[in-house]
Amino acid sequence: MRLTKTMRLTAMAACAALAISACSTGGGDKKSSDQASGGSGKTGGSISVQLGEPQNGLVPQNTAESEGTQVLHALFAGLVEYDNKTNEPKLRMAESIETTDSTVWTIKLKDGYTFHNGEKVTAQNYVDAWNYGANQDNAQQALPFFDKVLGSDELAPGKDKKPTAKELKGLKVVDDKTFTVTLKAPFSQFKTMLGYNAFYPLPKAFFTDPKAFDEAPIGNGPFQMDGKWQHNQQIKVKRYDNFPAADGKAKLDSVTFKIYDKLETAYNDLRADNIQITNKLPISAMATVAQEFGDRYIYKPEASVGYLGFPIATNPAFAKADLRKAISMAIDRDAITKTIFSGTRKPADDFVSPIVPGYRQGACGDACKYNPAKAKELFTQAGGLPGNKLEIGYNADGGHKEWIEAVGNQLKNNLGIDVTFKPFEKFGKILDALGKKEYTGAFRMAWSMDYPSIEDYLRPIFSKIAIDNGSNYGGYVNEDFESLLAKADSAKTDAEGLKLYQQADDILLKDLPYIPVYTYMSSAAYTKTVKNVVVDAQNRIDLANVELA
C-alpha cells in the first residue's frame, strides 16, 4: 500500500509520537488481488518460494507453526479442505463424513490415493496416525486435537502419569476405506477440524523410522520430497505424478522452499526474480509494494491475530489482570497498524479473527481502546512492575522488530516504565524457550486458525491441556473458561455452541492472558513469471495450482 499526501503527514506525526525510525512513506493507492490474471500457463517448470526455518521435524502431528505447515500443505492432502471464499469445509480425501448424533462419525475414503512410496492410503493409516498423535509419550504438539476422541484420557492421562492404553478406544477400522470415530461427547464441528494437519494419515514407513521421516516426510499430496530437508537452506519438493488428476495434480515440476532469516533478503530476491512468491513481506516494503507489484500484490483478510503475551504461570509480575489491561490500554493500535504496517494490519478488538463466525466487532471494549491516562492510573493501582521494567521477546526472523519496539516506546511514554527487547534468532527458538519455561518476559505471539472455527482460537491457546501439549505458552488457567468450552463442545446446535464459545471468549477478554494487538491481512507478492497464485485464509500458498506465466 502507498500512502497519500494526507496519510503521509499523519504517518510522519505518528512516527514522532512513536519515537521510531522505521517509518517509510510514499504516494499512490492500494491494489489487491486474490490471484494472477488469466491466460494460458506453461506446464512444468520450477519455482522458488520464501520460507522460514520450521520449528520441528516435518511430522504432521508435531507441526503447529506456519513454516512447517506450508510445506505439509504441499506434501499432504487432508480429509477435507476449506473453500477459499467461504472457509466452509468440503470433502477431499474423504468420500463422505457422516453422523446422526455428532458423537459417532463414519468416515469413508475415496479410492485411488497412494503415499509417495507407493503404499495405498487406507483407513488404518489414519487410525495409526491419530493414535500416535494422541499418545502423550510421543510428545506431539497436536495432542490436544485428539482430546475429544473416546479413550484420549487413557492415552494422555497428564503430567507424571503413564498412558494405560496404546490405542484410542474411539477409533475403529471397518474396512480399508472406512473407519469410525466415537467422541466423548457430541461435537458438531468435528468435520470442520479434519482439514487440519494433525489429522493427516501416516504411512507404515513412518513407524519404522520416525526420525528419518522428520527430514524427508512421505505424504499423500500433490508434491513429494525431492531429497532431504537442508536445514537453514532449503526444502525441495517435486510433483507426485500418481496423485489423482481430479483432485488437483500439481502443474509445476518442482518447488524449492528457500529458507530465509530476514524478510528483507527474501523481498530483494523476489524483486530480482530469484524467488517467485513470498507470503510474508517486510515492513520496509509495505509503503511501496502495491505500486511496484500492482495486481501481483495480494492484500486480503486472513485468519491470524497478533498478540502480546505474558508468562502468567512462571512470572508473578504479570499475575494481575488489571495490570495486563493497563498495558493493553497504553497501546495505540491505530498508530501501529497505520504507521508501522502502512495499513496492512487492522487493530484487534477480539481474540477471534473477523473472518471467522463468532467474531464480534468491539468485543474487547475499553480494554483494547487507547486511553493512556486511564492506563497509567490502572497500572499504578495494580502495583506496577518490579523495578519499573519490562522486557519483550520476539523472533527476529519475521519482521517484528519495528512494531515491538514501537509498542515498547508507547509503554515507556504512557506508563513511565523502562522497556527493553530480547530478539530470538528464529520463531522456533522463542517457542522452545517459552515451552521450556526458560523465558519469563512478555513476548510477541500470533495465532492462525488450524480450521475455521471460533473454538480453534480458544482451546489450542488458552486451555489447560494446551499448556504441556499445545500453544498455551502463558500457562493461563481458568476453570470457568474450561467449563464453557466443554458446554460449547456438547451443544445441540451450532448456534447454541457459538454463544457458549463467545461466553468463553468473554472470559479471555476480561482476563487478557494475551493482549490482542492487530489482525493480519494477507500481504503476499509474486513475480511476472508465475500465475494462478492464491493464498488461503491460513496464509498458505496453493502451490499445486501455480503455473509459469
Coordinates of C-alpha atoms in Angstrom, one line a residue:
M1 CA 0.0 0.0 0.0
R2 CA 1.2 3.5 -0.8
L3 CA 0.4 6.5 1.3
T4 CA -1.4 9.6 0.0
K5 CA -0.1 13.0 0.9
T6 CA -2.6 13.4 3.8
M7 CA -1.7 10.0 5.1
R8 CA 2.0 10.8 4.7
L9 CA 1.6 13.7 7.1
T10 CA -0.3 11.6 9.6
A11 CA 2.4 8.9 9.3
M12 CA 5.2 11.4 10.0
A13 CA 3.3 12.7 13.0
A14 CA 2.8 9.1 14.3
C15 CA 6.5 8.4 13.7
A16 CA 7.4 11.2 16.1
A17 CA 4.8 10.1 18.6
L18 CA 6.1 6.5 18.5
A19 CA 9.7 7.6 18.7
I20 CA 10.7 5.1 16.0
S21 CA 12.9 5.3 12.9
A22 CA 11.5 2.5 10.8
C23 CA 8.7 4.5 9.1
S24 CA 8.5 4.9 5.4
T25 CA 6.2 6.9 3.2
G26 CA 5.2 7.3 -0.4
G27 CA 2.3 8.1 -2.7
G28 CA -0.4 6.3 -4.7
D29 CA -3.2 3.8 -3.9
K30 CA -3.6 0.3 -2.6
K31 CA -4.3 -2.5 -5.1
S32 CA -5.3 -6.1 -4.2
S33 CA -5.7 -9.4 -5.9
D34 CA -6.6 -13.0 -5.0
Q35 CA -4.8 -14.5 -8.0
A36 CA -2.9 -13.7 -11.1
S37 CA -4.6 -12.7 -14.3
G38 CA -5.9 -15.3 -16.7
G39 CA -4.4 -16.7 -19.8
S40 CA -2.8 -20.0 -20.7
G41 CA 0.0 -21.1 -18.5
K42 CA 3.1 -23.2 -19.3
T43 CA 3.1 -26.8 -18.0
G44 CA 6.0 -27.9 -15.9
G45 CA 8.9 -25.8 -14.8
S46 CA 10.3 -24.9 -11.4
I47 CA 9.9 -22.1 -9.0
S48 CA 11.3 -21.0 -5.6
V49 CA 9.2 -19.5 -2.7
Q50 CA 10.1 -17.9 0.6
L51 CA 10.0 -19.9 3.8
G52 CA 11.3 -19.5 7.4
E53 CA 13.0 -22.5 9.1
P54 CA 10.3 -24.8 10.5
Q55 CA 10.5 -25.4 14.3
N56 CA 10.3 -29.2 14.4
G57 CA 10.6 -32.1 12.1
L58 CA 8.0 -32.4 9.3
V59 CA 5.6 -34.8 11.1
P60 CA 2.0 -33.6 10.7
Q61 CA 1.1 -34.4 14.3
N62 CA 4.0 -32.4 15.5
T63 CA 3.8 -29.3 13.3
A64 CA 1.9 -26.4 14.9
E65 CA 3.6 -23.4 13.2
S66 CA 3.2 -21.6 9.9
E67 CA 6.5 -22.6 8.2
G68 CA 6.2 -26.3 8.6
T69 CA 2.5 -26.1 7.9
Q70 CA 3.2 -24.6 4.5
V71 CA 5.5 -27.5 3.5
L72 CA 3.0 -30.1 4.7
H73 CA 0.2 -28.3 2.8
A74 CA 2.2 -29.3 -0.4
L75 CA 3.1 -32.8 0.7
F76 CA -0.3 -34.0 2.1
A77 CA -4.0 -34.0 1.3
G78 CA -6.5 -33.8 4.2
L79 CA -9.8 -35.5 4.6
V80 CA -11.4 -32.1 4.0
E81 CA -10.1 -28.8 2.6
Y82 CA -11.5 -25.3 3.1
D83 CA -13.2 -23.2 0.4
N84 CA -11.1 -20.2 -0.4
K85 CA -14.1 -17.8 -0.3
T86 CA -16.3 -19.2 2.4
N87 CA -13.9 -21.2 4.6
E88 CA -16.5 -23.9 4.7
P89 CA -15.1 -27.5 4.8
K90 CA -15.5 -29.6 1.6
L91 CA -14.5 -33.2 1.1
R92 CA -11.1 -34.0 -0.3
M93 CA -9.6 -37.4 0.7
A94 CA -12.9 -38.3 2.3
E95 CA -15.8 -39.6 0.1
S96 CA -18.2 -39.0 3.0
I97 CA -18.2 -37.9 6.6
E98 CA -21.5 -38.8 8.3
T99 CA -23.1 -38.7 11.7
T100 CA -26.6 -38.9 13.2
D101 CA -25.7 -37.6 16.7
S102 CA -22.4 -35.6 16.4
T103 CA -20.8 -38.3 18.6
V104 CA -20.2 -41.3 16.3
W105 CA -18.8 -40.4 12.9
T106 CA -18.3 -42.6 9.9
I107 CA -15.5 -41.6 7.5
K108 CA -15.3 -43.3 4.1
L109 CA -12.2 -42.6 1.9
K110 CA -12.0 -42.0 -1.8
D111 CA -10.2 -44.6 -3.9
G112 CA -7.0 -44.1 -5.9
Y113 CA -4.8 -42.4 -3.4
T114 CA -1.3 -43.6 -2.5
F115 CA 1.6 -42.3 -0.4
H116 CA 4.7 -41.2 -2.2
N117 CA 6.4 -44.6 -1.6
G118 CA 3.5 -46.3 -3.5
E119 CA 1.7 -47.6 -0.4
K120 CA -2.1 -47.4 -0.7
V121 CA -3.8 -44.9 1.7
T122 CA -6.2 -46.9 3.9
A123 CA -8.3 -46.3 7.0
Q124 CA -5.6 -47.9 9.1
N125 CA -3.2 -45.2 8.1
Y126 CA -5.5 -42.6 9.7
V127 CA -6.1 -44.7 12.8
D128 CA -2.4 -45.3 13.3
A129 CA -1.5 -41.6 12.8
W130 CA -4.2 -40.4 15.3
N131 CA -3.2 -43.0 17.9
Y132 CA 0.4 -41.8 17.6
G133 CA -0.6 -38.2 17.9
A134 CA -2.8 -38.8 20.9
N135 CA -0.2 -40.7 23.0
Q136 CA 1.5 -38.3 25.4
D137 CA 4.6 -40.5 25.4
N138 CA 5.2 -39.3 21.8
A139 CA 5.0 -35.6 22.9
Q140 CA 3.3 -34.4 19.7
Q141 CA 2.2 -30.8 19.6
A142 CA -1.2 -31.8 18.1
L143 CA -2.1 -33.9 21.1
P144 CA -4.9 -31.6 22.3
F145 CA -6.8 -32.1 19.0
F146 CA -7.4 -35.7 19.9
D147 CA -8.8 -34.9 23.3
K148 CA -12.4 -35.2 22.1
V149 CA -12.0 -38.8 21.0
L150 CA -13.1 -41.5 23.3
G151 CA -10.1 -43.1 25.1
S152 CA -7.9 -40.0 25.0
D153 CA -7.7 -39.8 28.8
E154 CA -6.1 -43.2 28.9
L155 CA -3.5 -42.2 26.2
A156 CA -2.9 -38.8 27.7
P157 CA -3.5 -39.0 31.5
G158 CA -1.4 -36.0 32.3
K159 CA 1.9 -34.9 33.6
D160 CA 3.8 -37.5 35.7
K161 CA 1.3 -40.2 34.7
K162 CA 1.8 -43.0 32.2
P163 CA -0.7 -44.0 29.5
T164 CA -2.8 -47.0 30.3
A165 CA -3.7 -47.9 26.7
K166 CA -1.9 -48.0 23.4
E167 CA -4.9 -47.0 21.2
L168 CA -7.9 -44.7 21.2
K169 CA -10.9 -46.8 22.0
G170 CA -13.0 -44.4 19.9
L171 CA -11.2 -45.4 16.7
K172 CA -12.3 -48.5 14.8
V173 CA -11.3 -49.7 11.3
V174 CA -14.3 -51.1 9.4
D175 CA -12.5 -51.9 6.1
D176 CA -9.7 -50.4 4.0
K177 CA -11.8 -47.4 3.1
T178 CA -13.9 -46.9 6.2
F179 CA -13.3 -46.1 9.9
T180 CA -15.5 -44.8 12.7
V181 CA -14.7 -42.2 15.3
T182 CA -16.5 -42.1 18.6
L183 CA -16.2 -38.9 20.6
K184 CA -16.6 -38.5 24.4
A185 CA -19.5 -36.2 23.8
P186 CA -21.3 -34.6 20.8
F187 CA -19.1 -32.1 18.9
S188 CA -20.8 -30.7 15.8
Q189 CA -17.6 -29.1 14.4
F190 CA -15.7 -32.3 14.2
K191 CA -15.9 -32.4 10.4
T192 CA -14.5 -28.9 10.2
M193 CA -11.5 -29.9 12.3
L194 CA -10.5 -32.7 9.9
G195 CA -8.7 -30.4 7.4
Y196 CA -6.0 -29.6 10.0
N197 CA -2.7 -31.4 9.5
A198 CA -3.0 -33.2 12.9
F199 CA -5.5 -35.5 11.1
Y200 CA -3.3 -36.3 8.1
P201 CA -2.5 -40.0 7.6
L202 CA 0.9 -41.6 8.2
P203 CA 2.4 -44.5 6.1
K204 CA 3.8 -47.6 7.6
A205 CA 7.3 -46.3 6.8
F206 CA 6.9 -43.6 9.5
F207 CA 6.7 -46.1 12.3
T208 CA 9.8 -47.9 11.1
D209 CA 12.0 -44.7 11.3
P210 CA 10.2 -41.6 12.6
K211 CA 13.5 -39.6 12.7
A212 CA 14.1 -40.2 9.0
F213 CA 10.5 -39.0 8.4
D214 CA 11.3 -35.7 10.1
E215 CA 13.8 -34.9 7.4
A216 CA 12.0 -36.4 4.4
P217 CA 8.3 -37.0 5.1
I218 CA 6.3 -39.4 2.9
G219 CA 3.0 -37.7 2.2
N220 CA -0.2 -38.4 0.1
G221 CA -0.4 -35.0 -1.5
P222 CA 0.3 -33.4 -4.9
F223 CA 4.1 -32.9 -4.2
Q224 CA 6.7 -35.3 -2.8
M225 CA 10.0 -34.6 -1.2
D226 CA 13.0 -34.2 -3.6
G227 CA 15.8 -35.2 -1.2
K228 CA 16.1 -34.3 2.5
W229 CA 15.4 -31.0 4.2
Q230 CA 18.6 -28.9 4.1
H231 CA 18.3 -27.1 7.3
N232 CA 18.5 -23.3 7.2
Q233 CA 18.9 -23.5 3.4
Q234 CA 16.0 -25.1 1.5
I235 CA 13.4 -27.8 1.2
K236 CA 12.8 -29.2 -2.3
V237 CA 9.6 -30.9 -3.5
K238 CA 8.6 -32.3 -6.9
R239 CA 5.3 -33.2 -8.5
Y240 CA 3.9 -36.6 -7.4
D241 CA 2.7 -37.9 -10.8
N242 CA 0.4 -40.6 -9.2
F243 CA -1.7 -38.0 -7.4
P244 CA -5.2 -38.1 -8.9
A245 CA -5.7 -35.5 -11.6
A246 CA -9.3 -34.9 -10.5
D247 CA -8.1 -33.7 -7.1
G248 CA -5.6 -31.2 -8.4
K249 CA -2.4 -32.7 -9.7
A250 CA 0.5 -30.2 -9.4
K251 CA 1.1 -28.2 -12.6
L252 CA 4.8 -27.4 -11.8
D253 CA 7.6 -29.9 -11.9
S254 CA 9.1 -28.7 -8.7
V255 CA 9.2 -26.1 -6.0
T256 CA 12.1 -25.0 -3.8
F257 CA 11.2 -23.6 -0.4
K258 CA 14.2 -21.3 0.1
I259 CA 14.7 -20.6 3.8
Y260 CA 15.4 -17.0 4.9
D261 CA 16.4 -15.5 8.3
K262 CA 15.4 -12.0 7.1
L263 CA 12.3 -11.0 5.2
E264 CA 14.2 -8.1 3.6
T265 CA 16.6 -10.5 2.0
A266 CA 13.7 -12.6 0.6
Y267 CA 11.9 -9.5 -0.7
N268 CA 15.0 -8.3 -2.5
D269 CA 15.3 -11.8 -4.1
L270 CA 11.6 -11.6 -5.1
R271 CA 12.3 -8.2 -6.8
A272 CA 15.2 -9.8 -8.6
D273 CA 13.1 -12.9 -9.6
N274 CA 15.4 -15.2 -7.6
I275 CA 12.3 -16.4 -5.9
Q276 CA 8.9 -16.2 -7.4
I277 CA 6.4 -16.0 -4.5
T278 CA 6.5 -14.7 -0.9
N279 CA 3.6 -14.8 1.5
K280 CA 5.4 -12.6 4.1
L281 CA 6.6 -9.1 3.3
P282 CA 9.0 -7.0 5.4
I283 CA 7.7 -3.8 7.0
S284 CA 10.1 -1.8 4.8
A285 CA 8.1 -2.9 1.7
M286 CA 4.6 -2.1 2.9
A287 CA 4.6 1.5 1.6
T288 CA 5.7 0.7 -1.9
V289 CA 4.8 -3.0 -2.7
A290 CA 1.3 -2.2 -4.2
Q291 CA 2.8 0.3 -6.7
E292 CA 5.7 -2.0 -7.6
F293 CA 3.8 -5.2 -8.0
G294 CA 0.3 -4.0 -8.9
D295 CA -2.2 -6.9 -9.4
R296 CA 0.6 -9.3 -8.3
Y297 CA 0.3 -7.9 -4.7
I298 CA -2.2 -9.9 -2.7
Y299 CA -4.0 -7.9 0.0
K300 CA -7.0 -9.5 1.7
P301 CA -8.1 -10.5 5.2
E302 CA -6.6 -13.7 6.7
A303 CA -7.2 -15.6 9.8
S304 CA -4.3 -14.6 12.0
V305 CA -4.3 -12.4 15.1
G306 CA -1.1 -10.8 16.6
Y307 CA -0.7 -10.7 20.4
L308 CA 1.5 -9.5 23.2
G309 CA 1.7 -12.5 25.6
F310 CA 2.6 -12.9 29.2
P311 CA 4.1 -15.9 31.0
I312 CA 1.5 -15.8 33.8
A313 CA 2.4 -19.2 35.3
T314 CA 6.1 -18.5 35.6
N315 CA 6.3 -14.8 36.3
P316 CA 4.2 -13.4 39.2
A317 CA 4.8 -9.9 38.0
F318 CA 2.2 -10.4 35.3
A319 CA -0.4 -12.1 37.6
K320 CA -2.9 -9.3 37.9
A321 CA -5.5 -8.9 35.1
D322 CA -5.7 -5.1 35.8
L323 CA -2.0 -4.7 35.1
R324 CA -2.4 -6.6 31.8
K325 CA -5.4 -4.4 31.0
A326 CA -3.4 -1.3 31.7
I327 CA -0.7 -2.4 29.3
S328 CA -3.4 -3.1 26.7
M329 CA -4.9 0.4 27.1
A330 CA -1.5 2.0 26.7
I331 CA -1.0 0.6 23.2
D332 CA -2.1 2.8 20.3
R333 CA -3.2 0.0 17.9
D334 CA -4.3 2.6 15.3
A335 CA -0.8 4.1 15.1
I336 CA 0.9 0.7 15.0
T337 CA -1.3 -0.6 12.1
K338 CA -1.2 2.6 10.1
T339 CA 2.3 3.7 10.6
I340 CA 4.4 0.5 11.0
F341 CA 2.3 -1.7 8.7
S342 CA 1.1 1.0 6.3
G343 CA -2.5 -0.2 6.8
T344 CA -1.7 -3.8 6.1
R345 CA -2.9 -4.8 9.6
K346 CA -6.1 -3.9 11.4
P347 CA -6.5 -3.0 15.1
A348 CA -7.6 -6.1 17.0
D349 CA -10.8 -5.9 19.2
D350 CA -11.3 -9.6 19.9
F351 CA -9.3 -12.8 20.3
V352 CA -11.1 -14.1 17.2
S353 CA -10.3 -13.2 13.6
P354 CA -13.0 -11.1 11.9
I355 CA -13.3 -13.7 9.1
V356 CA -14.4 -16.5 11.4
P357 CA -18.1 -17.0 12.5
G358 CA -18.4 -15.9 16.1
Y359 CA -16.3 -12.7 15.9
R360 CA -17.9 -9.7 17.5
Q361 CA -16.7 -6.2 16.5
G362 CA -15.6 -4.3 19.6
A363 CA -15.9 -7.3 21.9
C364 CA -12.8 -6.3 23.8
G365 CA -14.4 -3.0 24.8
D366 CA -12.4 -0.4 26.7
A367 CA -9.5 -2.8 27.3
C368 CA -8.5 -2.6 23.7
K369 CA -9.1 1.1 23.3
Y370 CA -6.2 3.6 23.5
N371 CA -6.5 5.5 26.8
P372 CA -3.1 6.5 28.1
A373 CA -4.4 8.4 31.1
K374 CA -6.6 5.6 32.3
A375 CA -3.9 3.1 31.5
K376 CA -1.4 4.9 33.8
E377 CA -4.0 5.1 36.6
L378 CA -4.8 1.4 36.4
F379 CA -1.2 0.4 36.1
T380 CA -0.4 2.3 39.3
Q381 CA -3.4 0.8 41.1
A382 CA -2.2 -2.7 40.1
G383 CA 1.2 -2.1 41.7
G384 CA 3.2 -1.7 38.5
L385 CA 6.1 -3.9 37.6
P386 CA 9.1 -4.8 39.7
G387 CA 11.9 -2.3 39.2
N388 CA 9.5 -0.5 36.8
K389 CA 11.0 -2.6 34.0
L390 CA 9.5 -4.7 31.2
E391 CA 11.3 -6.9 28.7
I392 CA 9.6 -8.0 25.4
G393 CA 10.8 -11.0 23.5
Y394 CA 10.2 -11.5 19.8
N395 CA 11.5 -13.6 16.8
A396 CA 13.9 -11.6 14.6
D397 CA 13.2 -13.7 11.5
G398 CA 9.6 -12.5 11.0
G399 CA 9.7 -8.7 10.6
H400 CA 8.6 -8.0 14.1
K401 CA 11.3 -5.7 15.4
E402 CA 9.7 -2.4 14.3
W403 CA 6.2 -3.0 15.8
I404 CA 7.5 -4.5 19.0
E405 CA 9.8 -1.5 19.5
A406 CA 7.0 0.9 18.7
V407 CA 4.8 -0.8 21.3
G408 CA 7.7 -0.6 23.8
N409 CA 8.1 3.1 23.2
Q410 CA 4.4 3.6 23.7
L411 CA 4.5 1.7 27.0
K412 CA 7.6 3.7 28.1
N413 CA 5.9 7.0 27.3
N414 CA 2.5 6.2 28.7
L415 CA 3.3 4.1 31.7
G416 CA 6.7 5.6 32.6
I417 CA 8.5 2.3 32.6
D418 CA 11.8 1.1 31.2
V419 CA 11.2 -1.3 28.3
T420 CA 14.0 -3.5 26.8
F421 CA 13.8 -6.0 24.0
K422 CA 15.1 -9.6 23.5
P423 CA 15.3 -10.8 19.9
F424 CA 15.4 -14.5 19.3
E425 CA 17.0 -15.6 16.1
K426 CA 14.1 -17.7 14.9
F427 CA 10.5 -18.2 15.8
G428 CA 11.2 -21.8 16.8
K429 CA 13.8 -20.5 19.3
I430 CA 11.3 -18.4 21.2
L431 CA 8.7 -21.1 21.1
D432 CA 11.2 -23.6 22.6
A433 CA 12.3 -21.1 25.3
L434 CA 8.7 -20.5 26.3
G435 CA 7.8 -24.1 26.2
K436 CA 10.6 -25.0 28.5
K437 CA 9.7 -22.1 30.8
E438 CA 13.1 -20.6 30.2
Y439 CA 11.9 -17.2 29.1
T440 CA 9.8 -15.1 31.6
G441 CA 9.4 -11.8 29.8
A442 CA 6.5 -10.6 27.8
F443 CA 6.5 -12.0 24.3
R444 CA 5.2 -11.5 20.8
M445 CA 2.9 -14.2 19.7
A446 CA 0.4 -14.8 16.9
W447 CA -2.2 -17.4 16.0
S448 CA -3.6 -18.5 12.7
M449 CA -6.5 -20.9 12.6
D450 CA -6.0 -24.6 12.2
Y451 CA -9.6 -24.8 11.0
P452 CA -12.3 -22.1 10.6
S453 CA -14.0 -22.2 14.0
I454 CA -14.1 -19.9 16.9
E455 CA -13.2 -22.9 19.1
D456 CA -9.8 -23.0 17.4
Y457 CA -9.0 -19.5 18.7
L458 CA -9.7 -20.6 22.3
R459 CA -8.8 -24.2 23.3
P460 CA -5.4 -24.6 21.5
I461 CA -4.0 -21.3 23.0
F462 CA -5.7 -20.9 26.4
S463 CA -6.9 -24.3 27.7
K464 CA -5.2 -26.4 30.4
I465 CA -4.4 -29.3 28.1
A466 CA -2.6 -26.9 25.8
I467 CA 0.0 -26.0 28.4
D468 CA 2.0 -29.1 28.0
N469 CA 0.6 -30.3 24.7
G470 CA -0.3 -27.2 22.7
S471 CA 0.3 -23.5 22.4
N472 CA -0.7 -22.2 25.8
Y473 CA 2.8 -20.6 26.3
G474 CA 1.5 -18.3 29.1
G475 CA 0.3 -21.1 31.3
Y476 CA -3.1 -19.5 31.7
V477 CA -5.8 -21.5 33.6
N478 CA -9.4 -20.5 34.3
E479 CA -11.9 -23.2 35.3
D480 CA -14.9 -21.2 34.2
F481 CA -13.3 -20.9 30.8
E482 CA -12.8 -24.7 30.7
S483 CA -16.4 -25.3 31.8
L484 CA -17.8 -23.1 29.0
L485 CA -15.6 -24.8 26.4
A486 CA -16.9 -28.2 27.5
K487 CA -20.5 -27.0 27.3
A488 CA -20.0 -25.4 23.9
D489 CA -18.4 -28.6 22.6
S490 CA -21.6 -30.6 23.5
A491 CA -24.1 -28.0 22.3
K492 CA -27.0 -29.5 20.4
T493 CA -26.9 -26.8 17.7
D494 CA -24.2 -24.7 16.0
A495 CA -26.0 -21.5 17.2
E496 CA -26.1 -22.7 20.8
G497 CA -22.4 -23.7 20.7
L498 CA -21.4 -20.4 19.1
K499 CA -23.0 -18.5 22.0
L500 CA -21.2 -20.6 24.6
Y501 CA -17.8 -20.2 22.8
Q502 CA -18.4 -16.4 22.8
Q503 CA -19.0 -16.6 26.6
A504 CA -15.7 -18.4 26.9
D505 CA -14.1 -15.6 24.7
D506 CA -15.6 -13.0 27.1
I507 CA -13.6 -14.6 30.0
L508 CA -10.4 -14.2 28.0
L509 CA -11.3 -10.6 27.2
K510 CA -11.8 -9.9 30.9
D511 CA -8.6 -11.8 32.0
L512 CA -6.4 -10.8 29.0
P513 CA -3.8 -13.6 29.3
Y514 CA -2.6 -12.2 25.9
I515 CA -3.3 -8.7 24.5
P516 CA -4.8 -8.7 21.0
V517 CA -2.9 -6.1 19.1
Y518 CA -3.8 -6.5 15.4
T519 CA -5.4 -8.8 12.9
Y520 CA -3.5 -9.8 9.8
M521 CA -4.1 -9.0 6.2
S522 CA -2.5 -11.4 3.7
S523 CA 0.4 -9.4 2.3
A524 CA 2.0 -11.5 -0.4
A525 CA 3.5 -10.8 -3.8
Y526 CA 4.8 -12.7 -6.8
T527 CA 6.7 -12.1 -10.0
K528 CA 5.6 -11.8 -13.6
T529 CA 7.0 -15.3 -14.3
V530 CA 4.1 -17.1 -12.4
K531 CA 0.3 -17.1 -12.5
N532 CA -2.7 -18.5 -10.6
V533 CA -1.2 -17.6 -7.2
V534 CA -3.7 -18.0 -4.4
V535 CA -3.1 -17.6 -0.7
D536 CA -5.8 -19.0 1.6
A537 CA -7.1 -17.7 4.9
Q538 CA -4.3 -19.5 6.8
N539 CA -1.7 -17.7 4.6
R540 CA -0.8 -20.9 2.8
I541 CA 0.1 -20.8 -0.9
D542 CA -1.9 -23.1 -3.1
L543 CA 1.2 -24.4 -4.9
A544 CA -0.5 -27.2 -6.7
N545 CA -2.3 -24.7 -8.9
V546 CA 0.6 -22.3 -9.6
E547 CA 1.8 -22.2 -13.2
L548 CA 4.5 -20.5 -15.1
A549 CA 3.1 -17.4 -16.9

